[in-house]
Tab-separated table of C-alpha atoms in Angstrom:
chain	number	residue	atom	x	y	z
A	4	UNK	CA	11.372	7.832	-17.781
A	5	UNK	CA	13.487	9.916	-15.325
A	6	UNK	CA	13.071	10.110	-11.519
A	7	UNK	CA	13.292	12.438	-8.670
A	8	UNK	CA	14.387	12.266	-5.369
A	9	UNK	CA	12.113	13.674	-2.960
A	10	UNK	CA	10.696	14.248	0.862
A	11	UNK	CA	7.952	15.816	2.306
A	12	UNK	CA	5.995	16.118	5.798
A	13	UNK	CA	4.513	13.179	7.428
A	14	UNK	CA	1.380	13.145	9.584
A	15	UNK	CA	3.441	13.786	12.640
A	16	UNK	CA	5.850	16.444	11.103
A	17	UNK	CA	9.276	13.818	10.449
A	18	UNK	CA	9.935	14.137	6.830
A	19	UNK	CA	9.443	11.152	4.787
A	20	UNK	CA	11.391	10.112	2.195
A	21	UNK	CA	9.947	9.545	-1.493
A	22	UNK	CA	10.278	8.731	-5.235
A	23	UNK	CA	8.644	10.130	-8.265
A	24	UNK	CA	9.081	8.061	-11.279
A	25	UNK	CA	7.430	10.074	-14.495
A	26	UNK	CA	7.217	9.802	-18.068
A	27	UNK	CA	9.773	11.758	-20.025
A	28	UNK	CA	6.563	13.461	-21.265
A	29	UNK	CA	4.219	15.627	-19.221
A	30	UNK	CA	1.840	12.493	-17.525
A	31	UNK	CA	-1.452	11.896	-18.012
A	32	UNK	CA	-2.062	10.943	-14.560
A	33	UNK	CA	-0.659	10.588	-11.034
A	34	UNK	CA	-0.484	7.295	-8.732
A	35	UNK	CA	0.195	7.105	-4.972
A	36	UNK	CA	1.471	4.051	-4.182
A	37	UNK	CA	1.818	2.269	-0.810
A	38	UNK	CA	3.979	-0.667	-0.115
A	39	UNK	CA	3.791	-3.739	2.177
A	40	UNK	CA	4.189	-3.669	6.099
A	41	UNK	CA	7.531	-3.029	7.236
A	42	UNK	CA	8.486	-2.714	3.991
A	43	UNK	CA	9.358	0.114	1.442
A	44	UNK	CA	9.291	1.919	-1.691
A	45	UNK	CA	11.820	0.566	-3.173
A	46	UNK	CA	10.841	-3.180	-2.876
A	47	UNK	CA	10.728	-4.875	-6.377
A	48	UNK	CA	6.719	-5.205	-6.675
A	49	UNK	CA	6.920	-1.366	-5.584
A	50	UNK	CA	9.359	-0.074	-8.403
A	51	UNK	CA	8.953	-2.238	-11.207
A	52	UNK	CA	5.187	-1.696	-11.081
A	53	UNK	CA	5.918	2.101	-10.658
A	54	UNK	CA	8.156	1.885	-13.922
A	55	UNK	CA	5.363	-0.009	-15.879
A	56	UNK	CA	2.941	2.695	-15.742
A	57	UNK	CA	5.238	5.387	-16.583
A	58	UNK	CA	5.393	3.870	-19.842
A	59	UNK	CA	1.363	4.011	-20.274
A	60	UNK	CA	2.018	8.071	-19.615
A	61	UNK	CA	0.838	7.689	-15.736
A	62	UNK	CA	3.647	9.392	-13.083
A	63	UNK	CA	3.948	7.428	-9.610
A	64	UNK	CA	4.826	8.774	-6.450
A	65	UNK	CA	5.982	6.088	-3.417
A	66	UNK	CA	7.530	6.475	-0.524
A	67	UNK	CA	8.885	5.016	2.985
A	68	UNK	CA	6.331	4.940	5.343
A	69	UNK	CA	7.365	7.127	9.194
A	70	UNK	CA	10.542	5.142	10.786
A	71	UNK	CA	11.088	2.731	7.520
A	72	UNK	CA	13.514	2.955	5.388
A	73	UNK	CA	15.105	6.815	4.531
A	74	UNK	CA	12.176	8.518	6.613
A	75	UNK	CA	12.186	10.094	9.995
A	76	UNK	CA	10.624	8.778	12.651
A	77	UNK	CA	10.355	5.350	15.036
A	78	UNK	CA	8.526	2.558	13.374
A	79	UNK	CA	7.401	1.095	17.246
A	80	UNK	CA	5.549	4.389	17.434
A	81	UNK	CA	3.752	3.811	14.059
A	82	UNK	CA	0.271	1.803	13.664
A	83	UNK	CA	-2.541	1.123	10.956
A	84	UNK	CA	-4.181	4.786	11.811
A	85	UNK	CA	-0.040	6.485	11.404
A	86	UNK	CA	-0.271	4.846	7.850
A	87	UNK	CA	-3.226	6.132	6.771
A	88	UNK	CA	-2.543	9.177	7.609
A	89	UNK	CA	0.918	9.585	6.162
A	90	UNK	CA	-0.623	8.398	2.796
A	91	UNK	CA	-2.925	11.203	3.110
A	92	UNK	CA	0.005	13.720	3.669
A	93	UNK	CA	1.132	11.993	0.011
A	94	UNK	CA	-1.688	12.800	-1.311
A	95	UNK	CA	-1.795	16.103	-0.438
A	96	UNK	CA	1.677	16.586	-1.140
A	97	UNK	CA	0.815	15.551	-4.665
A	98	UNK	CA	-1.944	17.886	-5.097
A	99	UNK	CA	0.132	21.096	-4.049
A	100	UNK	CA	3.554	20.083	-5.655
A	101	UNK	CA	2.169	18.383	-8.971
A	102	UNK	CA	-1.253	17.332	-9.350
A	103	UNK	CA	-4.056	15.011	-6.734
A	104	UNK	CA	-3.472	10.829	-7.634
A	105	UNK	CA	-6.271	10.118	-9.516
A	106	UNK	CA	-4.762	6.634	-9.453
A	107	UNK	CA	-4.236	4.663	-5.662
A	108	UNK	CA	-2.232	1.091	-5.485
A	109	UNK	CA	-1.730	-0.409	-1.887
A	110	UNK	CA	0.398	-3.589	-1.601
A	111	UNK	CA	-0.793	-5.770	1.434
A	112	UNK	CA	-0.924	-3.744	4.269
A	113	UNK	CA	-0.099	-0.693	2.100
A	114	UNK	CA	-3.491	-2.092	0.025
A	115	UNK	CA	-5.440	-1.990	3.627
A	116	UNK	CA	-4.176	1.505	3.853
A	117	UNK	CA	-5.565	2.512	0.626
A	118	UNK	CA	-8.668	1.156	0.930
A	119	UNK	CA	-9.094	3.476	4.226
A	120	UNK	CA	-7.657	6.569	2.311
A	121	UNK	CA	-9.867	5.847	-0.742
A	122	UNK	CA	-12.748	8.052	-0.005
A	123	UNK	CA	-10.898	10.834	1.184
A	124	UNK	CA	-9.105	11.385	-1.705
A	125	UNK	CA	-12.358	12.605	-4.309
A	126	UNK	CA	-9.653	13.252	-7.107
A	127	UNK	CA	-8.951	9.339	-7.124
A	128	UNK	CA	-10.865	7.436	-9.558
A	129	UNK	CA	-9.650	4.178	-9.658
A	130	UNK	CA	-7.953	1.627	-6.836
A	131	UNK	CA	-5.284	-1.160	-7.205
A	132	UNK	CA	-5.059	-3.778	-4.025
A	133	UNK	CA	-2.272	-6.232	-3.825
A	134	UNK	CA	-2.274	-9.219	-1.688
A	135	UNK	CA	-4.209	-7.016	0.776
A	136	UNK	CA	-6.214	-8.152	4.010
A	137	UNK	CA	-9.391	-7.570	4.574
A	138	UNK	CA	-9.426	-6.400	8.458
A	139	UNK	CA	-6.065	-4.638	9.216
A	140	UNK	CA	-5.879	-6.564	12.400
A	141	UNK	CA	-5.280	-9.856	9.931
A	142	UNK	CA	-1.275	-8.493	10.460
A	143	UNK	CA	-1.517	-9.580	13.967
A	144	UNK	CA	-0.841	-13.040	13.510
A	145	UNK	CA	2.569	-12.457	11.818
A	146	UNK	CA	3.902	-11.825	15.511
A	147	UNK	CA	3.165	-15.159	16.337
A	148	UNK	CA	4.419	-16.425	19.836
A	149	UNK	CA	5.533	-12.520	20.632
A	150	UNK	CA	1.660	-11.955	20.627
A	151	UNK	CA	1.203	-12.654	24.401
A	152	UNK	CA	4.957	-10.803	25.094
A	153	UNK	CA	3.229	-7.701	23.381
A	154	UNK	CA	0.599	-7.670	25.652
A	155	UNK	CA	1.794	-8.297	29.117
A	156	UNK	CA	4.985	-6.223	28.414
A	157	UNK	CA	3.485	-3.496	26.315
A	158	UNK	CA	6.087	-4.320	23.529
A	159	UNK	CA	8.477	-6.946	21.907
A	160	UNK	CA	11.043	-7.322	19.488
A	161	UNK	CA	9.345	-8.989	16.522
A	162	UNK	CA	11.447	-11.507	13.528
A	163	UNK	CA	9.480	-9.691	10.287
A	164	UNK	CA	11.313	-10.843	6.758
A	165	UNK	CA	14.268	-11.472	8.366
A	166	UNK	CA	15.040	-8.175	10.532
A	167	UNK	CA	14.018	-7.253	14.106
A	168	UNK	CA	11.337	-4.775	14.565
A	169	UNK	CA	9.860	-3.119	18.160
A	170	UNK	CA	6.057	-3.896	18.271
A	171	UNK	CA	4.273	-2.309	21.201
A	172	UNK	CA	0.862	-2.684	22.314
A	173	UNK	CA	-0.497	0.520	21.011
A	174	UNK	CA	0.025	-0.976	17.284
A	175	UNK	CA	-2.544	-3.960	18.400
A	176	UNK	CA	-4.892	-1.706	19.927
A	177	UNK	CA	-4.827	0.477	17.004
A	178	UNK	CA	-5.718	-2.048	13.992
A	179	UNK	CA	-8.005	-4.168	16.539
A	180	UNK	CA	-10.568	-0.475	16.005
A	181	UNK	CA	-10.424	-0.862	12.499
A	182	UNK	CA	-13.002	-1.865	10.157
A	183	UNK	CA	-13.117	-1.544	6.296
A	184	UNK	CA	-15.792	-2.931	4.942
A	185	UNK	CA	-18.051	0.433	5.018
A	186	UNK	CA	-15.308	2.461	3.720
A	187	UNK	CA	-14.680	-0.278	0.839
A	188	UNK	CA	-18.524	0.027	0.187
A	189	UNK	CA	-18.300	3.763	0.372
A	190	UNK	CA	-15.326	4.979	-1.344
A	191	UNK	CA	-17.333	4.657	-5.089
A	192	UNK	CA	-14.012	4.349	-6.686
A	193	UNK	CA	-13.590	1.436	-9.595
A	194	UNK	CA	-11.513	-1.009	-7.936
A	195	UNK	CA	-8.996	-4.374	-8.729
A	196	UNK	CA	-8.372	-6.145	-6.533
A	197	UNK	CA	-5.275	-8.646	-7.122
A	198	UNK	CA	-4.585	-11.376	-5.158
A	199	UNK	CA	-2.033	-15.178	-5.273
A	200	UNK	CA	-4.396	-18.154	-4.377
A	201	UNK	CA	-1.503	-19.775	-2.768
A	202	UNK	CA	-0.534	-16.725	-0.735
A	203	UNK	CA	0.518	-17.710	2.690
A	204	UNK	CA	1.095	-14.597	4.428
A	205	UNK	CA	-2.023	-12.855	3.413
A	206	UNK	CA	-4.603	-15.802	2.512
A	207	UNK	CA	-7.114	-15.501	-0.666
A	208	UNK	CA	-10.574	-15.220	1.674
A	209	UNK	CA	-9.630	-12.025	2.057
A	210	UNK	CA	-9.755	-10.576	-1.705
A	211	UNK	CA	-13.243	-12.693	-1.760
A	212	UNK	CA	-14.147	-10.548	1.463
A	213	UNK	CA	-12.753	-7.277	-0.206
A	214	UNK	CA	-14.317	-7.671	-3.962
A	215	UNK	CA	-18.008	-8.816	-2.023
A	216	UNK	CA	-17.641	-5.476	0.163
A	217	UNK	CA	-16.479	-3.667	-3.124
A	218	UNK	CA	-19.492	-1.692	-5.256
A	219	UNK	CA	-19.110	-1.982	-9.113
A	220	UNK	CA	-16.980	-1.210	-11.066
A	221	UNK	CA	-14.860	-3.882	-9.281
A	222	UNK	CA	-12.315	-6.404	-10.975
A	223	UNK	CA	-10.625	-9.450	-9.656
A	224	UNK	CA	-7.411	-10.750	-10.485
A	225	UNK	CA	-5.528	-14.001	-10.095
A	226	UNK	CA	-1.633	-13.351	-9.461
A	227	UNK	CA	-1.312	-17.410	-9.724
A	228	UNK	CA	1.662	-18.934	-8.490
A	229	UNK	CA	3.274	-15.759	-7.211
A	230	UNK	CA	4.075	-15.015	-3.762
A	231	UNK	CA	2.854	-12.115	-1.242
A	232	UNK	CA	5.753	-10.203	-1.970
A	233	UNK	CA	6.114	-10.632	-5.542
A	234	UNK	CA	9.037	-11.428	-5.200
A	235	UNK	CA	9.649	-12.947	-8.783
A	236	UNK	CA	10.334	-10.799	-11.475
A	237	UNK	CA	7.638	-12.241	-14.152
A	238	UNK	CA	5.413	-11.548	-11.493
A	239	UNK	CA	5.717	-8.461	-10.573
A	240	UNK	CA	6.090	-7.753	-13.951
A	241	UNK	CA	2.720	-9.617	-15.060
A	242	UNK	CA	0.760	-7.625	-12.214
A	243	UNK	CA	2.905	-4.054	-13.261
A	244	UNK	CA	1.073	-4.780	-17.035
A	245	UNK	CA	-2.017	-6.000	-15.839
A	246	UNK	CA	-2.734	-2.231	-13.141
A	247	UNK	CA	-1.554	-0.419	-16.577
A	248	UNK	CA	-3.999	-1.570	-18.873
A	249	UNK	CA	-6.792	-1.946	-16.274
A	250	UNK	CA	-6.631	1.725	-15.319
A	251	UNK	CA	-6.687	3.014	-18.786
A	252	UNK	CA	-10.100	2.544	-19.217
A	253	UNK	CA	-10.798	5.078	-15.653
A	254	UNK	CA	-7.975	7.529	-16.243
């Protein structure tokens, strides 16, 4: 395996940082892969996943999302609809630089993300969700007693894992006008959808909500005791093994 350090344009011009991980062989395939809300490519779940499949051949591209981590930009001005469409500079970057992801993985949020991309993308033929909500507006209720702050002040400084983030109204508005339930029916894309039982963040109705919207081929797997993040190495691990031999069959 060797990677490369890389950057590119996001949807609003501020250059987003990325990683390529690839098979020391030419790869059979190329994944996009999005990571959880607020936060970044190189979260465990993200890169040990990433380093899984370059051993089944299949090259991964992931990067930080506008105003997270080593990209440009100010993460209060991002929403749902900024997210979507930096994944869909991604993909495009990966179709001019190397070759269209004919393989898309979202991890919660990230997996919300995907789902909306999905369809755009006609090059993709398979789609990995992790711990993903149904309803992008299910990320609302992580800002908790800053919810009313938000919208009488227009913004407010939001606890998320541990580290402050600016939330302003705009972001509420924004994932309050999405719906993904036609695009999940529409995207005709064979789909897994991976999920804890005992996640707390993100809970398991949703994967039940996603999978029903879902057309075949569609595939449901139980992550078990893990937790949203993944956070455990045999888990991330079990789920890395798991997205490699499930896509084998569609790449």
């Amino acid at each position: 395996m060797f990677a490369q350090r890389l950057d590119f344009p996001g949807a609003d011009g501020q250059m987003l940082a990325a990683r390529l991980d690839a098979p020391d062989t030419a790869p059979r395939a190329y994944a996009l892969f999005a990571h959880c809300f607020t936060c970044g490519k190189d979260v465990f779940a993200a890169s040990r996943i990433a380093q899984a499949l370059t051993e089944h051949g299949i090259a991964v591209l992931r990067f930080d999302f506008t105003g997270l981590g080593a990209s440009e930009g100010d993460f209060a001005n991002t929403n749902f609809s900024s997210n979507v469409a930096d994944l869909q500079a991604a993909a495009g970057f990966l179709r001019r630089e190397f070759q269209a992801p004919r393989l898309l993985i979202g991890h919660s949020l990230g997996g919300a993300a995907t789902l909306a991309l999905a369809g755009t993308v006609p090059e993709a033929q398979a789609v990995v969700t992790i711990a993903a909500p149904s309803d992008p507006v299910h990320v609302a209720h992580l800002f908790g007693e800053q919810l009313d702050e938000i919208t009488a002040r227009g913004e407010a400084v939001v606890q998320l894992a541990g580290r402050p983030f600016r939330i302003k109204r705009q972001f509420l508005e924004d994932v309050a006008e999405h719906s993904l339930r036609n695009k999940i029916a529409g995207m005709r894309k064979a789909l897994l959808v991976m999920h804890a039982p005992g996640d707390t963040t993100v809970g398991i109705n949703n994967a039940l909500e996603i999978f029903t919207a879902a057309k075949h081929p569609k595939s449901f797997v139980s992550l078990d005791t893990a937790d949203h993040l993944l956070a455990r190495r045999e888990d991330a691990v079990y789920a890395a093994n798991l997205i490699a031999a499930w896509s084998a069959r569609y790449l």
